[in-house]
mmCIF file of C-alpha atoms and ligand atoms in Angstrom:
data_model
loop_
_atom_site.group_PDB
_atom_site.id
_atom_site.type_symbol
_atom_site.label_atom_id
_atom_site.label_comp_id
_atom_site.label_asym_id
_atom_site.label_seq_id
_atom_site.Cartn_x
_atom_site.Cartn_y
_atom_site.Cartn_z
ATOM 1 C CA MET A 1 5.072 54.864 38.407
ATOM 2 C CA GLU A 2 8.858 55.224 38.444
ATOM 3 C CA ILE A 3 9.867 58.956 38.559
ATOM 4 C CA GLU A 4 13.416 59.738 37.511
ATOM 5 C CA ALA A 5 13.453 62.993 35.631
ATOM 6 C CA ILE A 6 11.297 66.269 36.982
ATOM 7 C CA GLY A 7 10.777 69.251 35.332
ATOM 8 C CA VAL A 8 10.341 72.501 36.942
ATOM 9 C CA VAL A 9 9.121 75.665 35.081
ATOM 10 C CA GLY A 10 9.740 79.153 36.560
ATOM 11 C CA ALA A 11 13.280 79.557 38.427
ATOM 12 C CA GLY A 12 12.035 82.299 40.923
ATOM 13 C CA THR A 13 12.033 82.285 44.494
ATOM 14 C CA MET A 14 9.949 78.962 44.897
ATOM 15 C CA GLY A 15 11.031 77.396 41.482
ATOM 16 C CA ASN A 16 14.674 77.486 42.412
ATOM 17 C CA GLY A 17 14.015 75.811 46.053
ATOM 18 C CA ILE A 18 11.807 73.107 44.326
ATOM 19 C CA ALA A 19 14.732 72.534 41.609
ATOM 20 C CA GLN A 20 17.008 72.106 44.604
ATOM 21 C CA VAL A 21 15.338 69.878 46.820
ATOM 22 C CA PHE A 22 14.461 67.353 43.907
ATOM 23 C CA ALA A 23 18.151 67.406 42.918
ATOM 24 C CA GLN A 24 19.166 66.703 46.416
ATOM 25 C CA ALA A 25 16.952 63.818 46.573
ATOM 26 C CA GLY A 26 18.560 62.234 43.610
ATOM 27 C CA PHE A 27 16.402 63.235 40.507
ATOM 28 C CA ALA A 28 17.529 64.588 37.427
ATOM 29 C CA VAL A 29 16.135 68.133 37.341
ATOM 30 C CA ARG A 30 15.568 70.339 34.461
ATOM 31 C CA LEU A 31 14.703 73.886 35.554
ATOM 32 C CA VAL A 32 13.042 75.984 32.955
ATOM 33 C CA ASP A 33 12.548 80.057 32.763
ATOM 34 C CA VAL A 34 12.090 82.348 29.869
ATOM 35 C CA ALA A 35 14.950 84.528 31.045
ATOM 36 C CA THR A 36 18.427 83.756 31.280
ATOM 37 C CA PRO A 37 19.401 85.960 34.249
ATOM 38 C CA THR A 38 16.636 84.268 36.417
ATOM 39 C CA LEU A 39 18.121 80.915 35.604
ATOM 40 C CA ASP A 40 21.437 82.427 36.559
ATOM 41 C CA ARG A 41 20.392 83.895 39.590
ATOM 42 C CA ALA A 42 18.657 80.613 40.484
ATOM 43 C CA ARG A 43 21.831 78.649 40.166
ATOM 44 C CA ARG A 44 23.619 81.242 42.419
ATOM 45 C CA THR A 45 21.146 80.942 44.972
ATOM 46 C CA ILE A 46 21.032 77.017 44.825
ATOM 47 C CA GLU A 47 24.983 76.991 44.870
ATOM 48 C CA ARG A 48 25.048 79.135 48.045
ATOM 49 C CA SER A 49 22.046 77.163 49.763
ATOM 50 C CA LEU A 50 24.111 73.812 49.205
ATOM 51 C CA ALA A 51 27.258 75.728 50.338
ATOM 52 C CA ARG A 52 25.760 76.719 53.646
ATOM 53 C CA LEU A 53 24.923 73.021 54.215
ATOM 54 C CA VAL A 54 28.176 71.793 53.357
ATOM 55 C CA GLU A 55 29.877 74.409 55.908
ATOM 56 C CA LYS A 56 27.449 73.145 58.652
ATOM 57 C CA GLY A 57 28.742 69.393 57.822
ATOM 58 C CA ARG A 58 25.124 68.891 56.637
ATOM 59 C CA LEU A 59 26.385 67.623 53.041
ATOM 60 C CA ALA A 60 29.207 66.070 51.892
ATOM 61 C CA ALA A 61 30.995 68.302 49.158
ATOM 62 C CA ALA A 62 30.705 65.311 46.783
ATOM 63 C CA ASP A 63 26.896 65.316 47.291
ATOM 64 C CA ARG A 64 26.704 68.837 46.677
ATOM 65 C CA ASP A 65 28.674 68.524 43.399
ATOM 66 C CA ALA A 66 26.562 65.556 42.461
ATOM 67 C CA THR A 67 23.177 67.533 43.004
ATOM 68 C CA LEU A 68 24.592 70.484 40.992
ATOM 69 C CA GLY A 69 25.432 67.543 38.347
ATOM 70 C CA ARG A 70 21.960 66.795 38.494
ATOM 71 C CA LEU A 71 20.623 70.233 37.775
ATOM 72 C CA ARG A 72 20.037 71.689 34.191
ATOM 73 C CA THR A 73 18.993 74.679 33.331
ATOM 74 C CA THR A 74 17.351 75.963 29.780
ATOM 75 C CA THR A 75 15.102 78.353 28.062
ATOM 76 C CA GLU A 76 13.554 76.085 26.096
ATOM 77 C CA LEU A 77 10.387 74.224 27.210
ATOM 78 C CA ASP A 78 10.822 71.624 24.529
ATOM 79 C CA ASP A 79 13.874 70.512 26.642
ATOM 80 C CA LEU A 80 11.305 68.973 29.118
ATOM 81 C CA SER A 81 10.162 66.344 26.829
ATOM 82 C CA GLY A 82 10.757 63.049 28.133
ATOM 83 C CA VAL A 83 10.462 63.975 31.824
ATOM 84 C CA ASP A 84 7.828 62.054 34.179
ATOM 85 C CA TYR A 85 6.511 64.933 36.410
ATOM 86 C CA VAL A 86 6.520 68.574 35.913
ATOM 87 C CA VAL A 87 5.957 71.157 38.763
ATOM 88 C CA GLU A 88 4.927 74.627 37.681
ATOM 89 C CA ALA A 89 6.163 77.516 39.691
ATOM 90 C CA ILE A 90 5.345 80.484 37.299
ATOM 91 C CA VAL A 91 3.830 83.845 37.847
ATOM 92 C CA GLU A 92 0.458 83.638 39.870
ATOM 93 C CA GLU A 93 -1.607 84.099 37.061
ATOM 94 C CA LEU A 94 -4.557 81.955 35.423
ATOM 95 C CA ALA A 95 -4.119 82.883 31.678
ATOM 96 C CA ALA A 96 -0.553 82.419 32.214
ATOM 97 C CA LYS A 97 -0.514 78.983 33.836
ATOM 98 C CA ARG A 98 -3.509 77.632 31.700
ATOM 99 C CA ALA A 99 -1.422 78.449 28.427
ATOM 100 C CA LEU A 100 1.656 76.509 30.218
ATOM 101 C CA PHE A 101 -0.418 73.531 31.094
ATOM 102 C CA THR A 102 -1.829 73.178 27.462
ATOM 103 C CA SER A 103 1.528 73.486 26.265
ATOM 104 C CA LEU A 104 3.042 70.955 28.573
ATOM 105 C CA ASP A 105 0.023 68.443 27.729
ATOM 106 C CA ALA A 106 1.197 68.607 24.120
ATOM 107 C CA LEU A 107 4.593 68.161 24.588
ATOM 108 C CA LEU A 108 4.937 65.416 27.384
ATOM 109 C CA GLY A 109 4.259 61.825 27.161
ATOM 110 C CA SER A 110 0.578 60.558 28.169
ATOM 111 C CA GLU A 111 1.682 59.316 31.582
ATOM 112 C CA ALA A 112 3.703 62.542 32.784
ATOM 113 C CA ILE A 113 1.850 64.214 35.869
ATOM 114 C CA LEU A 114 1.518 67.905 35.842
ATOM 115 C CA ALA A 115 1.678 69.693 39.339
ATOM 116 C CA SER A 116 1.264 73.433 39.872
ATOM 117 C CA ASN A 117 3.064 75.171 42.912
ATOM 118 C CA THR A 118 0.006 77.757 42.866
ATOM 119 C CA SER A 119 -0.879 79.371 46.355
ATOM 120 C CA SER A 120 -4.496 79.740 45.499
ATOM 121 C CA ILE A 121 -5.390 79.336 41.709
ATOM 122 C CA SER A 122 -8.004 76.442 40.998
ATOM 123 C CA ILE A 123 -6.079 73.244 40.265
ATOM 124 C CA THR A 124 -9.528 72.141 38.616
ATOM 125 C CA ALA A 125 -9.304 75.026 35.987
ATOM 126 C CA LEU A 126 -5.519 74.278 34.993
ATOM 127 C CA GLY A 127 -6.594 70.505 34.528
ATOM 128 C CA ALA A 128 -9.556 71.607 32.255
ATOM 129 C CA ALA A 129 -6.647 73.520 30.059
ATOM 130 C CA THR A 130 -5.269 69.712 29.437
ATOM 131 C CA ARG A 131 -6.598 66.575 28.028
ATOM 132 C CA ARG A 132 -5.260 64.960 31.417
ATOM 133 C CA PRO A 133 -7.118 66.310 34.293
ATOM 134 C CA ASP A 134 -6.689 63.144 36.377
ATOM 135 C CA ARG A 135 -2.784 63.708 36.144
ATOM 136 C CA VAL A 136 -3.059 67.488 37.140
ATOM 137 C CA LEU A 137 -2.738 68.303 40.768
ATOM 138 C CA GLY A 138 -1.588 71.062 43.314
ATOM 139 C CA MET A 139 1.824 70.395 44.863
ATOM 140 C CA HIS A 140 1.971 74.004 47.116
ATOM 141 C CA PHE A 141 5.667 74.066 48.970
ATOM 142 C CA MET A 142 6.376 76.800 51.420
ATOM 143 C CA ASN A 143 9.221 79.149 51.448
ATOM 144 C CA PRO A 144 11.959 78.681 51.977
ATOM 145 C CA VAL A 145 11.454 75.391 50.246
ATOM 146 C CA PRO A 146 14.710 73.379 51.543
ATOM 147 C CA VAL A 147 13.565 74.310 55.275
ATOM 148 C CA MET A 148 10.083 73.944 55.455
ATOM 149 C CA MET A 149 8.750 70.532 55.845
ATOM 150 C CA LEU A 150 5.101 70.623 54.817
ATOM 151 C CA VAL A 151 3.540 70.589 50.928
ATOM 152 C CA GLU A 152 -0.006 70.983 50.458
ATOM 153 C CA LEU A 153 -1.120 68.447 47.825
ATOM 154 C CA ILE A 154 -4.678 69.806 46.235
ATOM 155 C CA ARG A 155 -7.028 67.546 44.241
ATOM 156 C CA GLY A 156 -8.684 69.048 41.259
ATOM 157 C CA GLN A 157 -12.284 67.908 40.432
ATOM 158 C CA ALA A 158 -10.932 65.118 38.205
ATOM 159 C CA THR A 159 -7.523 64.403 39.842
ATOM 160 C CA SER A 160 -6.984 60.577 40.402
ATOM 161 C CA ASP A 161 -5.940 58.788 43.327
ATOM 162 C CA ALA A 162 -2.925 57.442 41.559
ATOM 163 C CA SER A 163 -1.849 60.973 41.016
ATOM 164 C CA VAL A 164 -1.798 61.832 44.395
ATOM 165 C CA GLY A 165 -0.427 58.638 45.502
ATOM 166 C CA VAL A 166 2.682 59.653 43.163
ATOM 167 C CA ALA A 167 2.852 63.207 44.838
ATOM 168 C CA ARG A 168 2.761 61.732 48.339
ATOM 169 C CA GLY A 169 5.545 59.430 47.159
ATOM 170 C CA LEU A 170 7.573 62.183 46.041
ATOM 171 C CA CYS A 171 7.169 64.170 49.340
ATOM 172 C CA ALA A 172 8.339 61.285 50.975
ATOM 173 C CA ALA A 173 11.457 61.010 48.973
ATOM 174 C CA LEU A 174 12.049 64.670 49.732
ATOM 175 C CA GLY A 175 11.952 64.107 53.075
ATOM 176 C CA LYS A 176 8.479 66.365 53.546
ATOM 177 C CA THR A 177 4.965 65.667 54.614
ATOM 178 C CA GLY A 178 2.189 66.054 52.090
ATOM 179 C CA VAL A 179 -1.306 66.924 53.546
ATOM 180 C CA GLU A 180 -4.221 67.134 51.448
ATOM 181 C CA ALA A 181 -6.346 70.360 51.008
ATOM 182 C CA ALA A 182 -9.387 70.792 48.859
ATOM 183 C CA ASP A 183 -9.554 72.988 45.593
ATOM 184 C CA TYR A 184 -10.864 76.004 47.115
ATOM 185 C CA PRO A 185 -9.327 79.333 46.816
ATOM 186 C CA GLY A 186 -6.082 79.744 48.902
ATOM 187 C CA PHE A 187 -6.450 76.145 49.884
ATOM 188 C CA ILE A 188 -5.425 75.485 53.759
ATOM 189 C CA ALA A 189 -2.203 77.634 54.071
ATOM 190 C CA ASN A 190 -3.311 80.957 52.437
ATOM 191 C CA ARG A 191 -6.755 80.779 53.432
ATOM 192 C CA VAL A 192 -5.477 81.068 56.960
ATOM 193 C CA LEU A 193 -2.498 82.900 56.560
ATOM 194 C CA MET A 194 -3.462 85.781 53.942
ATOM 195 C CA PRO A 195 -6.477 87.221 56.160
ATOM 196 C CA MET A 196 -3.995 87.682 59.002
ATOM 197 C CA LEU A 197 -1.281 89.335 56.875
ATOM 198 C CA ASN A 198 -3.983 91.765 55.195
ATOM 199 C CA GLU A 199 -5.348 92.557 58.532
ATOM 200 C CA ALA A 200 -1.560 93.499 59.682
ATOM 201 C CA PHE A 201 -1.523 95.851 56.379
ATOM 202 C CA TYR A 202 -4.783 97.483 57.550
ATOM 203 C CA ALA A 203 -2.934 97.808 61.070
ATOM 204 C CA VAL A 204 -0.371 100.066 59.268
ATOM 205 C CA MET A 205 -2.782 101.916 57.283
ATOM 206 C CA GLU A 206 -4.565 102.905 60.168
ATOM 207 C CA GLY A 207 -1.889 103.669 62.501
ATOM 208 C CA VAL A 208 -2.511 100.915 64.718
ATOM 209 C CA GLY A 209 1.363 100.370 64.821
ATOM 210 C CA THR A 210 4.260 100.839 62.895
ATOM 211 C CA PRO A 211 5.552 97.532 61.113
ATOM 212 C CA GLU A 212 8.270 97.094 63.705
ATOM 213 C CA ALA A 213 5.549 97.050 66.453
ATOM 214 C CA ILE A 214 3.428 94.998 64.629
ATOM 215 C CA ASP A 215 5.840 92.233 63.927
ATOM 216 C CA ALA A 216 7.217 92.602 67.404
ATOM 217 C CA VAL A 217 3.944 92.023 68.904
ATOM 218 C CA MET A 218 3.267 88.973 66.766
ATOM 219 C CA LYS A 219 7.224 87.426 67.149
ATOM 220 C CA GLY A 220 7.064 88.166 70.875
ATOM 221 C CA GLY A 221 3.466 87.785 72.188
ATOM 222 C CA LEU A 222 2.388 84.808 70.000
ATOM 223 C CA HIS A 223 6.034 83.305 69.097
ATOM 224 C CA HIS A 224 5.710 83.562 65.288
ATOM 225 C CA PRO A 225 9.223 82.850 63.669
ATOM 226 C CA MET A 226 8.734 86.288 61.614
ATOM 227 C CA GLY A 227 6.357 89.170 62.192
ATOM 228 C CA PRO A 228 3.402 89.236 59.533
ATOM 229 C CA LEU A 229 4.989 92.490 57.689
ATOM 230 C CA ALA A 230 8.438 90.796 57.433
ATOM 231 C CA LEU A 231 6.686 87.552 56.224
ATOM 232 C CA ALA A 232 4.722 89.439 53.492
ATOM 233 C CA ASP A 233 7.759 91.203 52.493
ATOM 234 C CA PHE A 234 9.497 87.607 52.404
ATOM 235 C CA ILE A 235 6.754 86.121 50.266
ATOM 236 C CA GLY A 236 6.376 89.128 47.867
ATOM 237 C CA LEU A 237 3.606 91.940 48.077
ATOM 238 C CA ASP A 238 2.791 91.211 44.687
ATOM 239 C CA VAL A 239 1.969 87.576 45.537
ATOM 240 C CA CYS A 240 0.289 88.730 48.557
ATOM 241 C CA LEU A 241 -1.933 90.923 46.575
ATOM 242 C CA ALA A 242 -2.591 88.304 43.807
ATOM 243 C CA ILE A 243 -3.520 85.677 46.334
ATOM 244 C CA LEU A 244 -5.999 87.846 48.081
ATOM 245 C CA THR A 245 -7.676 88.762 44.940
ATOM 246 C CA VAL A 246 -8.147 85.187 43.713
ATOM 247 C CA MET A 247 -9.695 84.492 47.352
ATOM 248 C CA GLN A 248 -11.784 87.636 47.030
ATOM 249 C CA GLU A 249 -12.998 86.736 43.399
ATOM 250 C CA GLY A 250 -13.431 83.143 44.484
ATOM 251 C CA PHE A 251 -15.561 83.603 47.383
ATOM 252 C CA GLY A 252 -17.043 86.745 46.209
ATOM 253 C CA ASP A 253 -16.725 87.734 50.067
ATOM 254 C CA PRO A 254 -15.467 91.174 50.743
ATOM 255 C CA LYS A 255 -13.533 90.037 54.133
ATOM 256 C CA TYR A 256 -10.764 89.142 51.450
ATOM 257 C CA ARG A 257 -10.480 92.493 49.981
ATOM 258 C CA PRO A 258 -6.988 93.355 49.673
ATOM 259 C CA CYS A 259 -5.970 96.432 51.694
ATOM 260 C CA PRO A 260 -5.565 99.639 49.355
ATOM 261 C CA LEU A 261 -2.027 100.026 51.364
ATOM 262 C CA LEU A 262 -0.817 96.925 49.958
ATOM 263 C CA ARG A 263 -2.184 97.793 46.215
ATOM 264 C CA ARG A 264 -0.658 101.266 46.334
ATOM 265 C CA MET A 265 2.702 99.720 47.584
ATOM 266 C CA VAL A 266 2.545 97.094 44.816
ATOM 267 C CA ALA A 267 1.915 100.150 42.239
ATOM 268 C CA ALA A 268 4.921 101.754 43.457
ATOM 269 C CA GLY A 269 6.969 98.661 42.854
ATOM 270 C CA HIS A 270 7.711 98.108 46.574
ATOM 271 C CA LEU A 271 7.431 94.293 46.119
ATOM 272 C CA GLY A 272 9.202 93.171 49.575
ATOM 273 C CA ARG A 273 12.740 91.647 49.405
ATOM 274 C CA LYS A 274 12.889 90.882 46.134
ATOM 275 C CA SER A 275 12.701 94.636 45.046
ATOM 276 C CA GLY A 276 14.802 95.996 48.028
ATOM 277 C CA ARG A 277 11.961 97.479 49.681
ATOM 278 C CA GLY A 278 8.513 96.749 50.823
ATOM 279 C CA PHE A 279 7.504 97.626 54.801
ATOM 280 C CA TYR A 280 11.127 97.316 55.388
ATOM 281 C CA THR A 281 14.402 97.835 53.226
ATOM 282 C CA TYR A 282 16.884 95.343 52.178
ATOM 283 C CA GLU A 283 20.561 95.177 50.838
ATOM 284 C CA PRO A 284 20.604 94.080 47.160
HETATM 285 N N1 LIG B 301 17.733 78.080 52.275
HETATM 286 C C1 LIG B 301 18.246 77.122 52.966
HETATM 287 N N2 LIG B 301 18.178 77.065 54.051
HETATM 288 C C2 LIG B 301 17.459 78.548 54.613
HETATM 289 C C3 LIG B 301 17.107 79.437 53.927
HETATM 290 C C4 LIG B 301 17.169 79.138 52.745
HETATM 291 N N3 LIG B 301 16.562 80.060 51.592
HETATM 292 N N4 LIG B 301 16.760 80.445 54.940
HETATM 293 C C5 LIG B 301 17.113 79.769 56.131
HETATM 294 N N5 LIG B 301 17.523 78.727 56.164
HETATM 295 C C6 LIG B 301 18.049 77.811 57.035
HETATM 296 C C7 LIG B 301 19.314 78.382 57.705
HETATM 297 O O1 LIG B 301 20.347 78.055 57.348
HETATM 298 C C8 LIG B 301 19.090 77.875 59.189
HETATM 299 O O2 LIG B 301 19.468 76.586 59.426
HETATM 300 P P1 LIG B 301 20.336 76.122 60.656
HETATM 301 O O3 LIG B 301 19.028 76.121 61.745
HETATM 302 O O4 LIG B 301 20.404 74.544 60.289
HETATM 303 O O5 LIG B 301 21.238 76.882 61.099
HETATM 304 C C9 LIG B 301 17.669 77.856 59.496
HETATM 305 O O6 LIG B 301 17.325 77.857 58.288
HETATM 306 C C10 LIG B 301 17.073 78.917 60.272
HETATM 307 O O7 LIG B 301 17.531 80.146 59.604
HETATM 308 P P2 LIG B 301 18.184 81.298 60.413
HETATM 309 O O8 LIG B 301 18.959 81.057 61.270
HETATM 310 O O9 LIG B 301 18.587 82.246 59.171
HETATM 311 O O10 LIG B 301 17.021 82.533 60.652
HETATM 312 P P3 LIG B 301 15.540 82.309 61.210
HETATM 313 O O11 LIG B 301 15.685 81.237 62.526
HETATM 314 O O12 LIG B 301 15.119 83.425 61.488
HETATM 315 O O13 LIG B 301 14.818 81.297 60.285
HETATM 316 C C11 LIG B 301 13.243 81.219 58.417
HETATM 317 C C12 LIG B 301 14.754 81.676 59.235
HETATM 318 C C13 LIG B 301 13.152 79.616 58.355
HETATM 319 C C14 LIG B 301 12.841 81.853 57.325
HETATM 320 C C15 LIG B 301 12.247 81.261 59.709
HETATM 321 O O14 LIG B 301 12.023 82.634 59.947
HETATM 322 C C16 LIG B 301 10.727 81.153 59.481
HETATM 323 O O15 LIG B 301 10.509 79.993 59.723
HETATM 324 N N6 LIG B 301 9.822 81.839 59.088
HETATM 325 C C17 LIG B 301 8.532 81.734 58.641
HETATM 326 C C18 LIG B 301 8.576 81.208 56.985
HETATM 327 C C19 LIG B 301 7.125 81.215 56.778
HETATM 328 O O16 LIG B 301 6.205 81.142 57.510
HETATM 329 N N7 LIG B 301 7.169 80.514 55.436
HETATM 330 C C20 LIG B 301 5.732 80.286 54.709
HETATM 331 C C21 LIG B 301 5.364 81.210 53.975
HETATM 332 S S1 LIG B 301 3.925 80.995 53.240
HETATM 333 C C22 LIG B 301 4.216 80.349 51.973
HETATM 334 O O17 LIG B 301 5.302 80.073 51.610
HETATM 335 C C23 LIG B 301 3.140 79.726 50.923
HETATM 336 C C24 LIG B 301 3.040 80.738 49.779
HETATM 337 O O18 LIG B 301 1.797 80.368 49.103
HETATM 338 C C25 LIG B 301 2.847 82.468 50.070
#
């Protein structure tokens, strides 16, 4: 299957990175979001990220311009009609994602493949919201998307080998490696990562250490590039809460229960970097 045009739905942290890497790899990208300010912010973020590569001599100015020329932003989902492959990166809520997949199924040609960047939600449930569950799969990028070389590929109950093959080919075109994970809550990355972050939240709540001390131990003592609390702020505390909730409900196992401090911080709107405040504070 020859893929030329890619749709990305949701222009937040992950969506703008996904749009950038596809446009850099030569695909015509249509980036959709309901909010114009989010689209404007996404374009600025992509421009900054590309400018950094030009400054470092890793991207020619002409390639930066060509990349930006391949990127179209829109608030109209209908503008995706005719694309071959869509990556959904909207809010981490099952009902919202299912509604979007049903709309995309009605809008797109029968050959088009629908991928979700979900961190933890069932790909099978998203496939079941369409008439093409064989052409629905998970394509879970890591943040920051332009830097992280790995993509988790998740097969729902009905996902075909052909769809996984197309996704693998796209990963290769992006210069990334696709690794398959089965469709269980949190897949591989968050199954292993979130319990560690949650434990770090409990450690703060119980006064085991300050955020600075906990992060210093994990960075200096275990060679993690970021401490768990800085990383949670980077991912978004609301996203961490949503993922842990999906894991707790999906497995019915109390070991995944989100830390009460995390719930309290999210209730306060302290969502991490994107809101300027989480375990740390950030310049706007
Ligand atoms: N866009 C483009 N390039 C970026 C970037 C961005 N947003 N952020 C950083 N970079 C580049 C920098 O330009 C730099 O490039 P260089 O080495 O060529 O100069 C390189 O990445 C390293 O950046 P910095 O020197 O600014 O800073 P660090 O060395 O601290 O690296 C980091 C930053 C890459 C974010 C590093 O701290 C890191 O790897 N952190 C862990 C990130 C992680 O674990 N991500 C996965 C999160 S889980 C997830 O996404 C799944 C979800 O479902 C929750």
